[in-house]
């Protein structure tokens, strides 16, 4: 990938998410020479990746440098301490990107000043390059900066831009927290299988591989989820019997409506 930025890509925090992004950037062809990683103590594997890539590593923000992209990947609770010393890295050409849940643009502006800023919400499958990211850009972000940020985010999977910052709370509720709902679905299917008479470990293996395989089929197929469901549902068959329960008025849809609304409300509360 060719990076057209007016300064280095500065990554703040090379933990789980920052490390996954860094690995993706290097894999996509970004040169280590274009990267500066600031982390007081990256995990050993990440320290090796940084050293092998030739990226510059610092434990604190160096003076006299303006970032092309300032990419924030620290825990939200670290933000009040992390942001103030970074202000010097932000110049007129800098775009700031944050993946921190619940950290608003106005909070970032209060520490970094009025700048081009993107708030992004990736999800855990980003660790294997199979995430999906929702992103919101403020009015200062130029189309060139937006393209650049899009290219940086897409190394972990598709990027979907939303129209308002508030939409990020809904993105968080659907895809940010979503992997946990799917993992819980596996747990529920396994437990129901155990109650249906299967050994618990066998039921878990069946449930796990079913969800993983169905996810992969969905990923590879041009058909949407509804079509794939209909394809495996014969009228009067076993799948139809189960779906009659799951799709009833008191089935999964009202449960998901409540769950997503609760997650969204919590995201709003965390954003303050
Ligand atoms: N993981 C996910 O699936 C996911 C999904 C969506 C969004 N996010 C967001 O991504 C962000 C990072 O999450 P994570 O799971 O990657 O956290 P993490 O693994 O704890 O990574 C944060 C990294 O930042 C380092 N750090 C601490 N203080 C710093 C400072 N002053 N300057 C620079 N680096 C510093 C940490 O070092 P120490 O360990 O030494 O403190 C750690 O290496 C969070 O805001 C989270 O909301 C994560």
Short mmCIF file of C-alpha atoms and ligand atoms in Angstrom, two decimals:
data_model
loop_
_atom_site.label_atom_id
_atom_site.label_comp_id
_atom_site.label_asym_id
_atom_site.label_seq_id
_atom_site.Cartn_x
_atom_site.Cartn_y
_atom_site.Cartn_z
CA UNK A 1 0.00 0.00 0.00
CA UNK A 2 1.29 3.46 -0.81
CA UNK A 3 0.88 5.94 2.02
CA UNK A 4 0.40 9.59 1.10
CA UNK A 5 0.65 11.23 4.48
CA UNK A 6 2.32 14.45 5.43
CA UNK A 7 4.29 12.75 8.18
CA UNK A 8 4.76 9.32 9.74
CA UNK A 9 1.94 7.10 10.89
CA UNK A 10 2.29 7.31 14.65
CA UNK A 11 0.74 4.39 16.52
CA UNK A 12 0.01 4.99 20.20
CA UNK A 13 -0.28 1.62 21.97
CA UNK A 14 0.94 -1.63 20.41
CA UNK A 15 -1.27 -4.01 22.42
CA UNK A 16 -3.96 -6.34 21.04
CA UNK A 17 -5.66 -3.92 18.65
CA UNK A 18 -2.71 -1.63 17.89
CA UNK A 19 -0.50 -4.66 17.35
CA UNK A 20 -3.02 -6.25 14.97
CA UNK A 21 -3.22 -2.99 13.00
CA UNK A 22 0.56 -2.67 12.88
CA UNK A 23 0.95 -6.26 11.64
CA UNK A 24 -1.72 -5.60 8.99
CA UNK A 25 -0.06 -2.37 7.83
CA UNK A 26 3.30 -4.06 7.40
CA UNK A 27 1.69 -6.99 5.60
CA UNK A 28 -0.13 -4.59 3.26
CA UNK A 29 3.19 -3.13 2.19
CA UNK A 30 3.57 -0.05 4.39
CA UNK A 31 7.24 0.45 5.08
CA UNK A 32 8.54 0.42 8.64
CA UNK A 33 10.28 3.67 7.70
CA UNK A 34 6.85 5.37 7.60
CA UNK A 35 5.91 4.17 11.09
CA UNK A 36 6.58 5.41 14.60
CA UNK A 37 5.29 3.30 17.48
CA UNK A 38 4.92 4.89 20.90
CA UNK A 39 4.38 2.37 23.69
CA UNK A 40 6.28 2.28 27.00
CA UNK A 41 6.31 -1.53 27.04
CA UNK A 42 4.91 -3.40 24.03
CA UNK A 43 4.39 -7.15 24.36
CA UNK A 44 7.53 -9.14 23.40
CA UNK A 45 6.14 -10.37 20.06
CA UNK A 46 5.22 -6.80 19.15
CA UNK A 47 8.63 -5.44 20.19
CA UNK A 48 10.20 -8.00 17.83
CA UNK A 49 7.83 -7.07 14.98
CA UNK A 50 8.65 -3.37 15.47
CA UNK A 51 12.40 -4.07 15.50
CA UNK A 52 12.27 -6.44 12.49
CA UNK A 53 10.20 -3.96 10.46
CA UNK A 54 12.62 -1.10 10.97
CA UNK A 55 9.85 1.05 12.47
CA UNK A 56 10.94 3.69 14.95
CA UNK A 57 9.98 2.91 18.54
CA UNK A 58 9.72 5.45 21.35
CA UNK A 59 8.41 5.21 24.88
CA UNK A 60 7.07 8.80 24.79
CA UNK A 61 6.21 11.41 22.17
CA UNK A 62 9.37 12.91 20.63
CA UNK A 63 9.61 16.70 20.34
CA UNK A 64 9.57 18.52 17.02
CA UNK A 65 7.60 15.95 15.04
CA UNK A 66 4.18 16.23 13.39
CA UNK A 67 2.27 13.04 12.62
CA UNK A 68 0.59 12.39 9.28
CA UNK A 69 -1.72 10.01 11.12
CA UNK A 70 -1.93 9.81 14.90
CA UNK A 71 -3.52 6.40 15.55
CA UNK A 72 -4.69 5.92 19.14
CA UNK A 73 -5.05 2.31 20.32
CA UNK A 74 -4.85 2.51 24.12
CA UNK A 75 -7.55 1.58 26.63
CA UNK A 76 -10.23 4.27 27.03
CA UNK A 77 -9.39 4.71 30.72
CA UNK A 78 -5.78 5.56 29.70
CA UNK A 79 -6.88 8.40 27.40
CA UNK A 80 -6.88 11.25 29.99
CA UNK A 81 -3.23 10.48 30.79
CA UNK A 82 -2.15 9.54 27.25
CA UNK A 83 -3.59 12.47 25.26
CA UNK A 84 -2.04 15.65 26.78
CA UNK A 85 1.62 14.82 25.92
CA UNK A 86 0.57 14.01 22.33
CA UNK A 87 -0.67 17.51 21.48
CA UNK A 88 2.70 18.50 20.00
CA UNK A 89 2.40 15.70 17.41
CA UNK A 90 -0.78 17.22 15.96
CA UNK A 91 -0.28 19.75 13.18
CA UNK A 92 -2.56 21.21 10.49
CA UNK A 93 -1.97 18.19 8.23
CA UNK A 94 -2.49 15.53 10.92
CA UNK A 95 -5.50 13.23 11.03
CA UNK A 96 -6.15 11.69 14.44
CA UNK A 97 -7.77 8.22 14.53
CA UNK A 98 -9.05 6.61 17.71
CA UNK A 99 -10.32 3.05 18.13
CA UNK A 100 -11.01 3.56 21.85
CA UNK A 101 -14.55 2.60 22.83
CA UNK A 102 -16.54 5.42 24.41
CA UNK A 103 -13.94 8.16 23.86
CA UNK A 104 -15.72 11.04 22.11
CA UNK A 105 -14.28 13.42 19.55
CA UNK A 106 -15.02 16.36 21.84
CA UNK A 107 -12.97 14.71 24.60
CA UNK A 108 -10.08 14.21 22.19
CA UNK A 109 -10.45 17.80 20.94
CA UNK A 110 -10.30 19.08 24.52
CA UNK A 111 -6.78 17.63 24.75
CA UNK A 112 -5.47 17.76 21.18
CA UNK A 113 -7.21 20.88 19.86
CA UNK A 114 -9.42 21.21 16.77
CA UNK A 115 -8.05 18.70 14.29
CA UNK A 116 -9.15 16.28 11.62
CA UNK A 117 -10.39 13.29 13.61
CA UNK A 118 -11.85 9.87 12.97
CA UNK A 119 -13.56 7.72 15.58
CA UNK A 120 -13.45 4.06 14.58
CA UNK A 121 -14.87 0.91 16.13
CA UNK A 122 -13.23 -2.34 14.99
CA UNK A 123 -14.02 -5.74 16.49
CA UNK A 124 -12.06 -8.69 17.81
CA UNK A 125 -11.79 -10.71 14.56
CA UNK A 126 -9.49 -7.86 13.44
CA UNK A 127 -6.83 -9.97 15.20
CA UNK A 128 -7.04 -12.41 12.27
CA UNK A 129 -7.73 -9.81 9.58
CA UNK A 130 -11.44 -10.68 9.59
CA UNK A 131 -12.93 -7.82 11.55
CA UNK A 132 -15.37 -5.15 10.45
CA UNK A 133 -14.95 -1.48 11.39
CA UNK A 134 -17.49 1.33 11.67
CA UNK A 135 -15.95 4.81 11.36
CA UNK A 136 -17.03 8.44 11.66
CA UNK A 137 -15.00 11.39 10.33
CA UNK A 138 -15.46 14.94 11.59
CA UNK A 139 -15.80 17.90 9.21
CA UNK A 140 -12.06 18.66 9.28
CA UNK A 141 -11.14 15.39 7.59
CA UNK A 142 -10.26 15.91 3.91
CA UNK A 143 -11.18 13.30 1.31
CA UNK A 144 -7.48 12.39 0.95
CA UNK A 145 -7.23 11.87 4.72
CA UNK A 146 -10.41 9.81 4.69
CA UNK A 147 -9.01 7.60 1.92
CA UNK A 148 -5.77 7.19 3.84
CA UNK A 149 -7.58 6.25 7.06
CA UNK A 150 -9.86 3.89 5.12
CA UNK A 151 -6.77 2.12 3.75
CA UNK A 152 -5.23 1.87 7.21
CA UNK A 153 -8.42 0.49 8.80
CA UNK A 154 -9.25 -1.96 6.03
CA UNK A 155 -6.22 -4.17 6.77
CA UNK A 156 -8.41 -5.69 9.51
CA UNK A 157 -11.50 -6.14 7.30
CA UNK A 158 -14.22 -4.03 5.63
CA UNK A 159 -14.74 -0.42 6.75
CA UNK A 160 -18.23 1.12 6.95
CA UNK A 161 -18.50 4.92 7.31
CA UNK A 162 -21.40 6.30 9.36
CA UNK A 163 -23.02 9.74 9.14
CA UNK A 164 -23.05 10.82 12.78
CA UNK A 165 -20.82 10.24 15.78
CA UNK A 166 -23.84 8.89 17.68
CA UNK A 167 -24.05 6.08 15.11
CA UNK A 168 -20.76 4.77 16.52
CA UNK A 169 -22.70 3.74 19.66
CA UNK A 170 -25.01 1.61 17.52
CA UNK A 171 -22.02 0.20 15.61
CA UNK A 172 -20.48 -0.70 18.96
CA UNK A 173 -23.69 -2.47 19.96
CA UNK A 174 -23.95 -4.47 16.72
CA UNK A 175 -20.45 -5.31 15.51
CA UNK A 176 -18.13 -4.09 18.29
CA UNK A 177 -19.76 -6.27 20.93
CA UNK A 178 -21.21 -8.68 18.33
CA UNK A 179 -18.53 -11.40 18.41
CA UNK A 180 -19.48 -12.09 22.05
CA UNK A 181 -23.10 -12.71 21.02
CA UNK A 182 -21.92 -15.29 18.49
CA UNK A 183 -19.65 -16.99 21.03
CA UNK A 184 -22.62 -17.15 23.41
CA UNK A 185 -24.74 -18.66 20.64
CA UNK A 186 -22.19 -21.49 20.50
CA UNK A 187 -22.49 -21.96 24.26
CA UNK A 188 -26.31 -22.05 24.05
CA UNK A 189 -26.34 -24.53 21.16
CA UNK A 190 -23.85 -26.78 22.96
CA UNK A 191 -25.86 -26.71 26.19
CA UNK A 192 -29.09 -27.48 24.33
CA UNK A 193 -27.29 -30.35 22.56
CA UNK A 194 -26.15 -31.72 25.92
CA UNK A 195 -29.74 -31.55 27.17
CA UNK A 196 -30.77 -33.42 24.00
CA UNK A 197 -28.55 -36.32 25.09
CA UNK A 198 -25.10 -35.66 23.58
CA UNK A 199 -21.89 -35.75 25.65
CA UNK A 200 -21.07 -32.14 26.58
CA UNK A 201 -17.71 -32.09 24.76
CA UNK A 202 -19.19 -33.52 21.57
CA UNK A 203 -22.07 -31.03 21.69
CA UNK A 204 -19.54 -28.19 22.07
CA UNK A 205 -17.43 -29.40 19.12
CA UNK A 206 -20.55 -29.67 16.95
CA UNK A 207 -21.83 -26.23 17.95
CA UNK A 208 -18.45 -24.55 17.54
CA UNK A 209 -17.77 -25.98 14.08
CA UNK A 210 -21.35 -25.28 12.98
CA UNK A 211 -21.10 -21.59 13.84
CA UNK A 212 -17.57 -21.29 12.40
CA UNK A 213 -18.56 -23.12 9.20
CA UNK A 214 -21.82 -21.21 8.78
CA UNK A 215 -19.89 -17.96 9.28
CA UNK A 216 -17.39 -18.97 6.62
CA UNK A 217 -20.19 -19.97 4.22
CA UNK A 218 -21.83 -16.59 4.79
CA UNK A 219 -18.45 -14.92 4.18
CA UNK A 220 -17.82 -16.75 0.91
CA UNK A 221 -21.37 -16.90 -0.49
CA UNK A 222 -22.87 -14.11 -2.62
CA UNK A 223 -26.26 -14.89 -1.00
CA UNK A 224 -27.53 -12.95 1.99
CA UNK A 225 -28.23 -14.57 5.37
CA UNK A 226 -31.96 -14.87 4.75
CA UNK A 227 -31.42 -16.74 1.44
CA UNK A 228 -28.87 -19.09 3.03
CA UNK A 229 -31.33 -19.82 5.85
CA UNK A 230 -34.14 -20.55 3.40
CA UNK A 231 -31.82 -22.81 1.38
CA UNK A 232 -31.40 -25.19 4.34
CA UNK A 233 -35.04 -25.07 5.52
CA UNK A 234 -37.30 -27.71 3.96
CA UNK A 235 -41.00 -27.14 4.60
CA UNK A 236 -42.09 -29.36 7.48
CA UNK A 237 -38.51 -30.47 8.22
CA UNK A 238 -36.30 -30.39 11.32
CA UNK A 239 -34.79 -26.94 10.64
CA UNK A 240 -38.28 -25.50 10.13
CA UNK A 241 -39.37 -26.98 13.47
CA UNK A 242 -36.53 -25.19 15.28
CA UNK A 243 -36.97 -21.93 13.35
CA UNK A 244 -40.67 -21.88 14.27
CA UNK A 245 -39.47 -21.42 17.86
CA UNK A 246 -36.57 -19.06 17.11
CA UNK A 247 -38.62 -16.87 14.76
CA UNK A 248 -41.77 -16.74 16.91
CA UNK A 249 -43.00 -13.39 18.27
CA UNK A 250 -41.19 -14.15 21.53
CA UNK A 251 -38.14 -15.66 19.77
CA UNK A 252 -34.72 -14.27 18.90
CA UNK A 253 -35.70 -10.94 17.27
CA UNK A 254 -37.22 -9.29 20.38
CA UNK A 255 -34.33 -10.68 22.44
CA UNK A 256 -31.79 -9.13 20.06
CA UNK A 257 -33.75 -5.87 19.96
CA UNK A 258 -33.44 -5.67 23.74
CA UNK A 259 -29.78 -6.77 23.83
CA UNK A 260 -28.62 -4.30 21.15
CA UNK A 261 -30.61 -1.47 22.77
CA UNK A 262 -28.96 -2.25 26.13
CA UNK A 263 -25.48 -2.25 24.54
CA UNK A 264 -26.19 1.01 22.73
CA UNK A 265 -27.45 2.65 25.92
CA UNK A 266 -24.31 1.52 27.76
CA UNK A 267 -22.10 2.89 24.96
CA UNK A 268 -23.89 6.25 25.29
CA UNK A 269 -23.39 6.22 29.07
CA UNK A 270 -19.67 5.41 28.71
CA UNK A 271 -19.26 8.26 26.21
CA UNK A 272 -20.71 10.53 28.94
N1 LIG B 1 -9.38 -5.64 21.53
C1 LIG B 1 -10.48 -5.45 20.79
O1 LIG B 1 -11.10 -6.36 20.25
C2 LIG B 1 -10.99 -4.05 20.54
C3 LIG B 1 -12.13 -3.85 19.73
C4 LIG B 1 -12.55 -2.55 19.48
C5 LIG B 1 -11.87 -1.48 20.04
N2 LIG B 1 -10.80 -1.71 20.84
C6 LIG B 1 -10.14 -0.57 21.45
O2 LIG B 1 -8.75 -0.63 21.22
C7 LIG B 1 -8.10 0.01 22.30
C8 LIG B 1 -6.94 -0.86 22.73
O3 LIG B 1 -7.44 -2.09 23.25
P1 LIG B 1 -6.48 -3.33 23.39
O4 LIG B 1 -7.31 -4.50 23.70
O5 LIG B 1 -5.57 -3.38 22.20
O6 LIG B 1 -5.63 -2.87 24.69
P2 LIG B 1 -4.19 -3.34 25.15
O7 LIG B 1 -3.88 -4.71 24.61
O8 LIG B 1 -4.09 -3.07 26.62
O9 LIG B 1 -3.20 -2.35 24.36
C9 LIG B 1 -2.92 -1.03 24.79
C10 LIG B 1 -1.42 -0.82 24.68
O10 LIG B 1 -1.13 0.56 24.97
C11 LIG B 1 -0.02 0.60 25.85
N3 LIG B 1 0.06 1.85 26.59
C12 LIG B 1 -0.29 2.11 27.88
N4 LIG B 1 -0.01 3.40 28.17
C13 LIG B 1 0.50 3.96 27.06
C14 LIG B 1 1.01 5.28 26.75
N5 LIG B 1 1.02 6.27 27.65
N6 LIG B 1 1.47 5.50 25.50
C15 LIG B 1 1.46 4.54 24.58
N7 LIG B 1 1.01 3.27 24.82
C16 LIG B 1 0.55 2.99 26.05
C17 LIG B 1 -0.25 -0.61 26.72
O11 LIG B 1 0.91 -0.94 27.45
P3 LIG B 1 0.72 -1.67 28.90
O12 LIG B 1 0.11 -3.00 28.62
O13 LIG B 1 2.13 -1.75 29.40
O14 LIG B 1 -0.17 -0.78 29.72
C18 LIG B 1 -0.62 -1.65 25.68
O15 LIG B 1 0.52 -2.21 25.05
C19 LIG B 1 -9.12 0.22 23.41
O16 LIG B 1 -9.43 1.58 23.52
C20 LIG B 1 -10.32 -0.55 22.97
O17 LIG B 1 -11.52 0.11 23.32
C21 LIG B 1 -10.34 -2.97 21.09
#
